[in-house]
Coordinates of C-alpha atoms in Angstrom, one line a residue:
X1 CA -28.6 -27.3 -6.8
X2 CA -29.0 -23.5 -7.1
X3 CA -27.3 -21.4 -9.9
X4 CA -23.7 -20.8 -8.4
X5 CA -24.1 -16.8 -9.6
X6 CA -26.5 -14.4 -9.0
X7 CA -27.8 -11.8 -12.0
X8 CA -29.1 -8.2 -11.3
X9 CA -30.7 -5.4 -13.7
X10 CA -30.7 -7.3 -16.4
X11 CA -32.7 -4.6 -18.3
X12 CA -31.2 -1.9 -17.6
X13 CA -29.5 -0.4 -20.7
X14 CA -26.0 1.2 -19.7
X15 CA -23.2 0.1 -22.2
X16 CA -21.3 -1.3 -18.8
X17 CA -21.5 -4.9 -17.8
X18 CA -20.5 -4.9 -14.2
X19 CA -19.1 -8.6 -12.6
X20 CA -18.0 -9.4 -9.0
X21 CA -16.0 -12.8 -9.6
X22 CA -15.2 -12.9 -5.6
X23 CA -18.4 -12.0 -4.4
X24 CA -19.1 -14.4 -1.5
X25 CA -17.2 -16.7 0.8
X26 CA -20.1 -19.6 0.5
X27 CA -19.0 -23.4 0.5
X28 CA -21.9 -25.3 -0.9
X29 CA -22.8 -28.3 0.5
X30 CA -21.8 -30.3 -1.9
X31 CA -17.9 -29.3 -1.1
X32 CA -16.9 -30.8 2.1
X33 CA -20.7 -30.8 3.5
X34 CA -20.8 -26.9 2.9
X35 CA -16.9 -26.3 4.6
X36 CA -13.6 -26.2 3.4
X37 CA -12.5 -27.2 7.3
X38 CA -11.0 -23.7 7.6
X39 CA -11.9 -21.6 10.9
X40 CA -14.4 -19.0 10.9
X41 CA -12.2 -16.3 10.9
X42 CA -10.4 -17.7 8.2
X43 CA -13.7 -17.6 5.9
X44 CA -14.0 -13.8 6.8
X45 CA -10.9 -13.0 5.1
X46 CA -9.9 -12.4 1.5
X47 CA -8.4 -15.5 1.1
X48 CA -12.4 -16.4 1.0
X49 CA -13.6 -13.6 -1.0
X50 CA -13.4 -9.8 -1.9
X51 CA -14.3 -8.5 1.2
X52 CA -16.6 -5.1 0.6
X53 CA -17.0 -6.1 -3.2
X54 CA -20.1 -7.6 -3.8
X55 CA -21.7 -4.3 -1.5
X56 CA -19.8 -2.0 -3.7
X57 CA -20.7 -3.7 -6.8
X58 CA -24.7 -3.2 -6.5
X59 CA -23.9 0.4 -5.5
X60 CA -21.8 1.0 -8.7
X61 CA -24.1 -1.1 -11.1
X62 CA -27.5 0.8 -10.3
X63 CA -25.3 4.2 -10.1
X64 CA -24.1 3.1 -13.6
X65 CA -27.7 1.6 -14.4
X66 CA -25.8 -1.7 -15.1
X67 CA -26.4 -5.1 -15.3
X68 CA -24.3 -7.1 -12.5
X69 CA -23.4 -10.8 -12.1
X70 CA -22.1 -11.9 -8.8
X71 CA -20.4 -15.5 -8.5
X72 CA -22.2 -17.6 -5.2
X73 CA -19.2 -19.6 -4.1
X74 CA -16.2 -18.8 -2.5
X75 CA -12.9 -18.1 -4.4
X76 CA -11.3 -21.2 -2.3
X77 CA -14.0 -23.5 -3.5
X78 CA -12.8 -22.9 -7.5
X79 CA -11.6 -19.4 -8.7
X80 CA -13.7 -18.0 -10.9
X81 CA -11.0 -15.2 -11.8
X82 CA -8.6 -18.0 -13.1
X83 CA -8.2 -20.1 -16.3
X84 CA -9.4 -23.9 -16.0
X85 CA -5.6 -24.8 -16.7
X86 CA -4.1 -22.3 -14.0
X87 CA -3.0 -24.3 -11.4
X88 CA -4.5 -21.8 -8.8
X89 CA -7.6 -21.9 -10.1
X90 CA -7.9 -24.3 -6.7
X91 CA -6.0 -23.4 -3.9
X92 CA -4.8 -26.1 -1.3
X93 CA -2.6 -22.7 0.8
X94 CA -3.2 -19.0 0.4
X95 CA -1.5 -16.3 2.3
X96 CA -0.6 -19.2 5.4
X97 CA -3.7 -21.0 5.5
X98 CA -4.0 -24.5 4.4
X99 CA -7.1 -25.3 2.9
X100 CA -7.8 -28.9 4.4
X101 CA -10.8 -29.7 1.7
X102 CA -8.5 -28.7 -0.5
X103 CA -5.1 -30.7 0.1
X104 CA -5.7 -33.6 -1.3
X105 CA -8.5 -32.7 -4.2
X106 CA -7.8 -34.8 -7.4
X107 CA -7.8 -34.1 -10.6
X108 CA -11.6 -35.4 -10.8
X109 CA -12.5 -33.0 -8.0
X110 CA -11.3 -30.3 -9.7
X111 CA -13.3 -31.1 -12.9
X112 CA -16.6 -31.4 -10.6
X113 CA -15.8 -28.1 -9.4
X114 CA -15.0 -26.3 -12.5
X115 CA -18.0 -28.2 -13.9
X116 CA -20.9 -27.3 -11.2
X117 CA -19.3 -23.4 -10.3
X118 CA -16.7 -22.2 -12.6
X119 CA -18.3 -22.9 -16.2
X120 CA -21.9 -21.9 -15.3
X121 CA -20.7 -18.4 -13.8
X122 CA -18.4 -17.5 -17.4
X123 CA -21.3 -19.3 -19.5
X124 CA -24.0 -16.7 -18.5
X125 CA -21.4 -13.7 -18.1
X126 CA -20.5 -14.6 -21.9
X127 CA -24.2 -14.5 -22.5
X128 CA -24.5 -11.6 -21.1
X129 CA -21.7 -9.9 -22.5
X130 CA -22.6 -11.0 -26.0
X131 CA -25.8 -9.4 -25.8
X132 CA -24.8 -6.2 -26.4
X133 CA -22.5 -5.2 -29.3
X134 CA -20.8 -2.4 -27.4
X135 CA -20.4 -3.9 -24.2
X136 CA -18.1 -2.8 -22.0
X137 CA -17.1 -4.8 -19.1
X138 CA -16.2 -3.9 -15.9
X139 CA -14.7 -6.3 -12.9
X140 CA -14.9 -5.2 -9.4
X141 CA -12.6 -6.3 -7.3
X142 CA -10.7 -5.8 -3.4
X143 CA -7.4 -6.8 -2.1
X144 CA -6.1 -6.7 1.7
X145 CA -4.1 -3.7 3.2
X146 CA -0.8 -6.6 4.0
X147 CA -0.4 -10.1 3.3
X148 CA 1.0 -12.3 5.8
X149 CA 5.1 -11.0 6.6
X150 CA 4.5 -8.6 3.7
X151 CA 4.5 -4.7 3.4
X152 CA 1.6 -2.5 4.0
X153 CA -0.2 -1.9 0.1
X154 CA -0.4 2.2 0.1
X155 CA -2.9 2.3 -2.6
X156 CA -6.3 3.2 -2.3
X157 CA -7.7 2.0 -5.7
X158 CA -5.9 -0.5 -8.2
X159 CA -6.6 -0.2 -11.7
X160 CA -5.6 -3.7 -13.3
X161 CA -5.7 -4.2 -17.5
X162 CA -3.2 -6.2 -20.0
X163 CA -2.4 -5.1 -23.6
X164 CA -5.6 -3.6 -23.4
X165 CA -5.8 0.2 -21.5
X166 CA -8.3 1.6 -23.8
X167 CA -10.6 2.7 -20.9
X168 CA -7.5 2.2 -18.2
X169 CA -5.6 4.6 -19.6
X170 CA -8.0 7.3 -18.9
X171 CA -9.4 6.2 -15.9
X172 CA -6.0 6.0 -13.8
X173 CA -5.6 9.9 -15.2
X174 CA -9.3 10.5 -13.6
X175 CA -8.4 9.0 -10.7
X176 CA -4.8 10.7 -10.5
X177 CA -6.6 14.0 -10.5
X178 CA -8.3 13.3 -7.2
X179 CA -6.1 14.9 -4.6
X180 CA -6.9 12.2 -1.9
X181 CA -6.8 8.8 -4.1
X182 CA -3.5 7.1 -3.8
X183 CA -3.8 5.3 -7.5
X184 CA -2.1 1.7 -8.6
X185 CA -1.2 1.0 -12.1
X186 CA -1.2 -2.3 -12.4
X187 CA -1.2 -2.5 -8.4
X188 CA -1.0 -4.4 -5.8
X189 CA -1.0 -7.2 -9.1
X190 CA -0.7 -7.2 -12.6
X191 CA -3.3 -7.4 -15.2
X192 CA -1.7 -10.2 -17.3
X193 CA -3.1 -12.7 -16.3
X194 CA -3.7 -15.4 -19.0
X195 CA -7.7 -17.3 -18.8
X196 CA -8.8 -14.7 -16.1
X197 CA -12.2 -12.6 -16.3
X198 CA -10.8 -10.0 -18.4
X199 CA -8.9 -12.1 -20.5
X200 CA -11.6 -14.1 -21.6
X201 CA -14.3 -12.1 -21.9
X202 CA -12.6 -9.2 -23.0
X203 CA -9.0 -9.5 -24.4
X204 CA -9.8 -11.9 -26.2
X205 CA -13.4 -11.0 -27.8
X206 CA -11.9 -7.7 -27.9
X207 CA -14.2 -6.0 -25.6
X208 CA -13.3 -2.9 -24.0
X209 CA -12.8 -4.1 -19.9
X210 CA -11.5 -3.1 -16.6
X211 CA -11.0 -4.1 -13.5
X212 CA -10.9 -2.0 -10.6
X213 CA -9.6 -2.9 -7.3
X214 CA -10.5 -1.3 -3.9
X215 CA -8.2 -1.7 -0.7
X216 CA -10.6 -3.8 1.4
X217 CA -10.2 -2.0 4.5
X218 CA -12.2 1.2 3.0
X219 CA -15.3 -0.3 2.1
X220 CA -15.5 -2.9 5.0
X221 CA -19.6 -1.2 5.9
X222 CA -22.5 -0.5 3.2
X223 CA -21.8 3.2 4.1
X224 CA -18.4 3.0 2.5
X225 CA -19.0 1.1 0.1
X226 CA -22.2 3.3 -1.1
X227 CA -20.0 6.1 -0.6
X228 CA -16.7 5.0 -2.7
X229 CA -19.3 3.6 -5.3
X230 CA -21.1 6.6 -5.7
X231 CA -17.6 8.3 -6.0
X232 CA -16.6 5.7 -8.3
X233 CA -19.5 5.3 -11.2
X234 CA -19.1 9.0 -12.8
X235 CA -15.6 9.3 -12.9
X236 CA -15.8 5.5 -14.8
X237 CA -18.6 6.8 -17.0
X238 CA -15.9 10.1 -18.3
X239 CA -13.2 7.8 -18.5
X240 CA -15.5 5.6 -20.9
X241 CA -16.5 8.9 -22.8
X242 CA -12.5 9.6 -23.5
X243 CA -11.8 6.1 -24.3
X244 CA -13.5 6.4 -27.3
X245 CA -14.8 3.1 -27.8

């Protein structure tokens, strides 16, 4: 079996460490021969991935001259942005969809999951954050413009962070100062998130982190998505330099 994550720029040298936890909507073919029994359309969605992120994250990562590790499974097959012990860390229904694959997964399947996908992608992201002392990591993320029965999300960027806003802090006040970027604190979700990405490898090591959401809608083509990560990777860079870190 391949490695469930891929790795990028490994030598370049910025202090950033740039991770795409939702990159692809793949089922391997070792889960439900390579389906989760959901329709097509279904697998398109963000219930299946980060739709735009994984385009937006090799923009930003060679703009920042970054690193970047990308997961190669879909969010539905194990989430790689929850703690083993969270009890959506597989999801049998997301945003109306049952996941059929899913339904009736054990406890065993769940351990062959987190065992093949979930604990190879943190054990080289830990790697890779450990190799540099100063490392600051950075998770790039998207979320749909409405759930399911739900109101429209106005924001064009979320920045998401826990007890930690060392660089969030200053980067919502970059990204206030832009005229035309409607700005989430802590939106469309919160950063506390107990076992997730940031919590692990950088709450908890005490690494400078975070996570930065785009509205999916607004980097759906690589001509977006170049465009909002061009946009993106200096105003991240100054908010870095005022952080101080």
């Amino acid at each position: 079996m391949t490695a469930p994550f891929h790795i990028e720029g490994q030598e370049r040298n910025s202090r950033w460490l740039v991770t795409c936890d939702h990159a692809s909507n793949r089922v391997p073919e070792c889960v439900g021969g390579g389906s989760l029994g959901l329709p097509r359309e279904d697998m398109e969605r963000h219930i299946a991935y980060d739709v735009g992120a994984a385009g937006l994250s090799h923009v930003m990562a060679e703009a920042l001259n970054a690193p970047l590790i990308l997961s190669d499974f879909s969010r539905l097959v194990i989430d790689p942005n929850r703690g083993e012990h969270d009890p959506t860390v597989l999801m049998r229904l997301y945003d109306g969809s049952i996941i059929p694959a899913n339904r009736d997964a054990d406890a065993a399947e769940v351990e062959r999951r987190l065992a093949a996908f979930h604990r190879p992608y943190h054990d080289a992201l830990g790697a890779m954050a450990a190799a540099r002392a100063d490392c600051a990591l950075l998770a790039v993320h998207s979320f749909t413009p409405q759930f399911k029965g739900r109101a429209l999300r106005p924001w064009h960027v979320g920045i998401l962070y826990a007890e930690d806003d060392r660089i969030a802090a200053p980067l919502i006040d970059r990204l206030k100062a832009e005229d035309d970027i409607c700005v989430g604190d802590n939106e469309p979700y919160s950063g506390h998130l107990p076992g997730d990405t940031m919590d692990r490898h950088g709450t908890l090591p005490g690494r400078p982190h975070v996570l930065i959401e785009l509205r999916n809608d607004l980097i759906e083509t690589a001509e977006q998505q170049r465009a909002w990560g061009l946009r993106l990777a200096p105003i991240l860079n100054a908010a870095l330099a005022d952080a101080s870190v």
